[in-house]
Coordinates of C-alpha atoms in Angstrom, one line a residue:
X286 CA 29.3 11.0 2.9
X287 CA 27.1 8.8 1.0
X288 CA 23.6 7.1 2.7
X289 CA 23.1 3.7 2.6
X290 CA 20.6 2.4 0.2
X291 CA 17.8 0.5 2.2
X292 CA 16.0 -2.5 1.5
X293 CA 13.3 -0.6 -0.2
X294 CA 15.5 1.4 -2.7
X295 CA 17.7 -1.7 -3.5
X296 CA 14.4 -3.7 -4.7
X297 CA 12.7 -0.1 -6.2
X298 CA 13.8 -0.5 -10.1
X299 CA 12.4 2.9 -11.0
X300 CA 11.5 6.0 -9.4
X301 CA 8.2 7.4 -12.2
X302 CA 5.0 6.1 -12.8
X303 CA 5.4 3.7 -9.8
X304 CA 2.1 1.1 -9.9
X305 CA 1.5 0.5 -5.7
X306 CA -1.5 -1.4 -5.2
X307 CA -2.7 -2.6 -1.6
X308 CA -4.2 -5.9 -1.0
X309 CA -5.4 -6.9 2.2
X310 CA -3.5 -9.7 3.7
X311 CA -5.5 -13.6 3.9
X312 CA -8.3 -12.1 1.4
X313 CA -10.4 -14.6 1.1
X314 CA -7.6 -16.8 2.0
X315 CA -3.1 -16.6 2.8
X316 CA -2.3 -18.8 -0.2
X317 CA -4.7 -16.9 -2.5
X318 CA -3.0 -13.9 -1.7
X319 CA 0.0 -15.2 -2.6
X320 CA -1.5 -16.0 -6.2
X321 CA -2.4 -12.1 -6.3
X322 CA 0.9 -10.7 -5.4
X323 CA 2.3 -12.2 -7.8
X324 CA -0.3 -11.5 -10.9
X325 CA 0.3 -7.4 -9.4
X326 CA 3.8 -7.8 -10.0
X327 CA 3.9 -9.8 -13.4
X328 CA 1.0 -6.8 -14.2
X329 CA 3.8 -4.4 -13.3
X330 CA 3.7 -3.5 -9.8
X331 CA 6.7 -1.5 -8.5
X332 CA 5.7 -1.9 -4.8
X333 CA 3.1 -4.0 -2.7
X334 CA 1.4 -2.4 0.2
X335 CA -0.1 -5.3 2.3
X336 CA -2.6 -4.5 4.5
X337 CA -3.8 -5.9 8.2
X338 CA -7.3 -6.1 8.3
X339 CA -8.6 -4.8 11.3
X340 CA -11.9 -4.3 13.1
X341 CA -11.9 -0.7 13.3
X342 CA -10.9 0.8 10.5
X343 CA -10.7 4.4 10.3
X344 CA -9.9 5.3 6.5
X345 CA -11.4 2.5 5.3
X346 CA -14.3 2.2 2.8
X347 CA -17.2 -0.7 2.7
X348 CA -15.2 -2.5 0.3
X349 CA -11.9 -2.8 2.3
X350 CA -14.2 -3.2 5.4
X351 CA -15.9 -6.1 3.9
X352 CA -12.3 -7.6 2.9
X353 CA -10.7 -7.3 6.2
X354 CA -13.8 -9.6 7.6
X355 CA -13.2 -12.2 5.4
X356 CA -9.4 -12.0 6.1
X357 CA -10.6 -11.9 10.0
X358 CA -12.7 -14.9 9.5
X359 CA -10.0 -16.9 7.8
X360 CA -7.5 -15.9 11.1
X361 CA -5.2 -13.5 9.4
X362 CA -2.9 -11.3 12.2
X363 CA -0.7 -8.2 12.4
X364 CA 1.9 -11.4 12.9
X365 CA 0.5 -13.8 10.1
X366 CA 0.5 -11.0 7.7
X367 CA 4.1 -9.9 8.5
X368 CA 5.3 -13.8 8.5
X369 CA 3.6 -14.0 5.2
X370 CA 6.3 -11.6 3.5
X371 CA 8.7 -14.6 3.2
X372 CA 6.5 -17.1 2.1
X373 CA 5.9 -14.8 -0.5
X374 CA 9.7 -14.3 -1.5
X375 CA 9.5 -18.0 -2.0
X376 CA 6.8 -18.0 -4.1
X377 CA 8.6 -15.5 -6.7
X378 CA 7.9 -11.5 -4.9
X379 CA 10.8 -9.6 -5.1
X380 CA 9.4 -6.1 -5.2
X381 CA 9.3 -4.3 -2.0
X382 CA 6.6 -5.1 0.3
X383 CA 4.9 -2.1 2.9
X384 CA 2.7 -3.3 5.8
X385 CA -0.5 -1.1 6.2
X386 CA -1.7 -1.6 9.7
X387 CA -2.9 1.2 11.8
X388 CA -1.4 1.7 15.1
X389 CA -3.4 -0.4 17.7
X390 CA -2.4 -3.7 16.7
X391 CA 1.2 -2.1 17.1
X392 CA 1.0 -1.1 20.6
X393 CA -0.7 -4.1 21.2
X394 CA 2.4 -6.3 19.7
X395 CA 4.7 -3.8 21.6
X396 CA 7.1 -1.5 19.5
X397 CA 10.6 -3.9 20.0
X398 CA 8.7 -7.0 19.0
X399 CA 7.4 -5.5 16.3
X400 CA 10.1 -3.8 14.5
X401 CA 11.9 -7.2 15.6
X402 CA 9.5 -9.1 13.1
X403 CA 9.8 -6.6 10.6
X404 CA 12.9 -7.3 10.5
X405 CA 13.4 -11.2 10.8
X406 CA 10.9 -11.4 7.9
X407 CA 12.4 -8.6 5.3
X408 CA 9.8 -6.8 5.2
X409 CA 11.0 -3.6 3.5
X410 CA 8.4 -0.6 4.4
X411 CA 5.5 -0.3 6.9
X412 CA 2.7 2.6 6.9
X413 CA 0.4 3.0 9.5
X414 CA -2.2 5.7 8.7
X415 CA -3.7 6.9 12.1
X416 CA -0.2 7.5 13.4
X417 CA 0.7 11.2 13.1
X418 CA 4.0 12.9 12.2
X419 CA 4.1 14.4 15.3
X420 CA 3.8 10.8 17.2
X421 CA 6.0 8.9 15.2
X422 CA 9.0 9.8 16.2
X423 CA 10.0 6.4 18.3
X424 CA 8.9 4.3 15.0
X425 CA 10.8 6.4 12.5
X426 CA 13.8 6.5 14.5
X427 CA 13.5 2.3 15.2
X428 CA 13.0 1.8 11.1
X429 CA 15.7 3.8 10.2
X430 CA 18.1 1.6 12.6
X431 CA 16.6 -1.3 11.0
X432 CA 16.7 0.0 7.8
X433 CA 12.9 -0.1 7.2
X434 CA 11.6 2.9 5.4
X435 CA 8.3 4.1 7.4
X436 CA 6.0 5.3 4.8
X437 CA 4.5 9.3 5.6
X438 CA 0.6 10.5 4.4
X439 CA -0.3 14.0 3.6
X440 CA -3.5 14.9 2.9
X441 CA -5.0 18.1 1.6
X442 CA -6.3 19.1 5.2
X443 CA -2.1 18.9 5.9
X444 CA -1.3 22.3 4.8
X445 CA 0.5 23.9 6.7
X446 CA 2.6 20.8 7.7
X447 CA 3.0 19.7 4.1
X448 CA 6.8 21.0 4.0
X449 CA 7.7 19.3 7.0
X450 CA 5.9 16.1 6.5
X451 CA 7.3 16.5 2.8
X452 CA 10.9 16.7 3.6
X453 CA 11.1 13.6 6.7
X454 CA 9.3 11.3 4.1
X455 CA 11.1 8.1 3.4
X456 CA 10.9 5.8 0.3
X457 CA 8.1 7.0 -0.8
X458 CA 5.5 9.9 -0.1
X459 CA 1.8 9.1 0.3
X460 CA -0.7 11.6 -1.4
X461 CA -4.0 10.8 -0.2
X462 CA -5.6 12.8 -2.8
X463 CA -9.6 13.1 -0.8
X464 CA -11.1 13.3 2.0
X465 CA -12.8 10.4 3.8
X466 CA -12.9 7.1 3.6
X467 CA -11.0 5.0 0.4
X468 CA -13.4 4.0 -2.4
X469 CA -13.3 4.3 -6.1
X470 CA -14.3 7.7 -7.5
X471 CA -15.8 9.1 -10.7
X472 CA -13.1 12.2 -11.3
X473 CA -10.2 13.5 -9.6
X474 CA -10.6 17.2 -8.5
X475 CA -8.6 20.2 -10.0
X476 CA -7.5 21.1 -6.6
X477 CA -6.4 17.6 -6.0
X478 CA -3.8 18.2 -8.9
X479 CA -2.8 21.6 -7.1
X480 CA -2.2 20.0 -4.3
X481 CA -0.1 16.8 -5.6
X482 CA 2.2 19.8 -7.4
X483 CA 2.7 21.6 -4.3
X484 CA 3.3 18.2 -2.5
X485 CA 6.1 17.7 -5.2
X486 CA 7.3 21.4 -4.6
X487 CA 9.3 19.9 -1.1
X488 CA 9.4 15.8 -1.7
X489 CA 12.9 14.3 -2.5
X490 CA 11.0 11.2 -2.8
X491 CA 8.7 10.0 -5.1
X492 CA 5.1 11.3 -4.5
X493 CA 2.1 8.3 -5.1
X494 CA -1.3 9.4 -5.1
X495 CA -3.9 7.3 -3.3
X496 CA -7.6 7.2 -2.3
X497 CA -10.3 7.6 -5.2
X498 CA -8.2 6.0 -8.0
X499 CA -10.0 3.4 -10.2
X500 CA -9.9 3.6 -13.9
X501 CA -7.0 3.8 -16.5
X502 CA -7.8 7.2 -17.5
X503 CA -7.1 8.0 -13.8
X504 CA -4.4 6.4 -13.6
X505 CA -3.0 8.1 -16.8
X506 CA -3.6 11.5 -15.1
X507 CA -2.1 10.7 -12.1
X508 CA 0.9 9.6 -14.4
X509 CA 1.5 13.3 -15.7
X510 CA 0.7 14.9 -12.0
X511 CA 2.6 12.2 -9.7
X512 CA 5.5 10.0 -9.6
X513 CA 3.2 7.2 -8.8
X514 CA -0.4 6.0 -8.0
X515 CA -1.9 3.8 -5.3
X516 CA -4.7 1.1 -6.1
X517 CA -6.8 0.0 -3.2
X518 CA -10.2 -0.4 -3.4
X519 CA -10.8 -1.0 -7.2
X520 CA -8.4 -4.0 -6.8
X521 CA -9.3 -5.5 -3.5
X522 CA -13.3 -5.3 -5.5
X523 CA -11.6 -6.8 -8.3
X524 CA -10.3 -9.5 -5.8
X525 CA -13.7 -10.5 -4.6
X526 CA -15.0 -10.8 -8.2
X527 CA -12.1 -13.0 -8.7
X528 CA -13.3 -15.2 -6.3
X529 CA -17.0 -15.3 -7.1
X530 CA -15.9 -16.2 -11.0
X531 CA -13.9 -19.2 -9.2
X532 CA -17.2 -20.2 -6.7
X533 CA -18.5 -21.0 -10.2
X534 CA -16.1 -22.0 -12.7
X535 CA -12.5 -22.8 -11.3
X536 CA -9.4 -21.1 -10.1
X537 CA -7.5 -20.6 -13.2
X538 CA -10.2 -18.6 -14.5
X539 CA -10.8 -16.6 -11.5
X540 CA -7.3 -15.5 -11.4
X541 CA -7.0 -14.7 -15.6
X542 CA -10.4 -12.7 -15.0
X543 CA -8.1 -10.5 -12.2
X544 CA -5.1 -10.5 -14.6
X545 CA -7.3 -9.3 -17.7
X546 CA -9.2 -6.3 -15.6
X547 CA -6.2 -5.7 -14.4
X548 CA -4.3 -5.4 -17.6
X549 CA -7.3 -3.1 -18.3
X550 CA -7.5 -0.9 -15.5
X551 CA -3.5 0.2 -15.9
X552 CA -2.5 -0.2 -19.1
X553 CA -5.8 0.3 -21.3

């Protein structure tokens, strides 16, 4: 009997050398994340992970951190950020979109009202990173009904759940590649690579690396190791350049300085 294809594989246009970078929702503003998505996608993003800030962020590095308060002070939500997906349809988006939010603002919204707005605004993934396998088992099974791929992590600590977490994973498979918090970083360890090809080993979905990645010779090794690679921190710093180059000259030029380190940073 053949599956049906969910949002997220219908709008996915390639399954190798997927470009996922995460943005944090109403950085420094909702309409200037708008502009964003859509330089990441005309830059050749394959999927958009938009993140909640939040006060307590555990995985979080200073840079994110610093982000999410500025998103904060501007009054971005968990529901502003998920009502944002169709203004950005509108404004020209059409690859899928993943909501990062860890799991407090979720309870907090209550689990029908929230998949409920997933679904009223199209949203196509969500991934919530403090949520464990064994814990998600309500969400996964609410998704799937709604045809809303929930996004799985595995980390190196992960081992001896790597299999099962591997084979449960749904449109794609996040490989945090270090420990910690996110934040760029200066070389990706040999075991990191290990790990990524044992990941592979059980994943019938593509497997994105994440966590550390931040220069194009990265990204070209995560290329030959992974089926994709996820941009956080190096963009969302990228983002607050951005908008220093605009406090001083003007928004067009903020927003070609993005799109030319951009260009850099995946595509050399």
């Amino acid at each position: 009997m053949m599956t049906q294809r969910t949002m997220f594989q219908g709008k996915l246009t390639r399954e190798k050398d997927l470009f996922i970078p995460f943005i944090v929702a109403g950085d420094p503003h909702p309409d200037k994340t708008v502009q964003y998505a859509l330089r990441l996608q005309e830059e050749g993003a394959d999927v958009l992970e938009l993140g909640v800030p939040y006060s307590d962020p555990l995985a979080d590095g200073p840079v994110i951190q610093k982000a999410a308060k500025r998103a904060l002070d501007a009054g971005m939500s968990l529901k502003k950020a998920v009502e944002m997906v169709p203004t950005l349809r509108k404004a020209g988006v059409s690859i899928p979109v993943v909501i990062f939010t860890y799991y407090n603002p979720v309870l907090q919204y209550g689990h029908d009202k929230f998949i409920e707005a997933l679904e009223q605004n199209g949203v196509e993934g969500l991934l919530i990173p403090d949520l464990p396998l064994e814990e998600s088992e309500d969400l996964n099974e609410r998704t799937k009904q709604k045809n809303i791929e929930l996004i799985s992590l595995v980390a190196p600590t992960s081992e001896a759940r790597i299999k099962r977490i591997a084979e449960q994973a749904r449109g794609f498979l996040y490989c945090v590649s270090s420990l910690g918090v996110t934040g760029e970083r200066k070389e990706i360890a040999p075991e990191t690579l290990a790990f990524i090809e044992k990941v592979k080993e059980y994943s019938s979905v593509p497997v994105a690396v994440g966590f550390g990645i931040s220069s194009y010779d990265q990204v070209e090794l995560m290329k030959k190791h992974a089926d994709g690679y996820i941009i956080g921190s190096k963009i969302v710093k990228m983002i607050e350049a951005s908008v220093e180059t605009e406090k001083n000259t003007d928004e067009k030029r903020g927003l070609e300085q993005f799109s030319e380190e951009l260009r850099k940073l995946v595509k050399g």
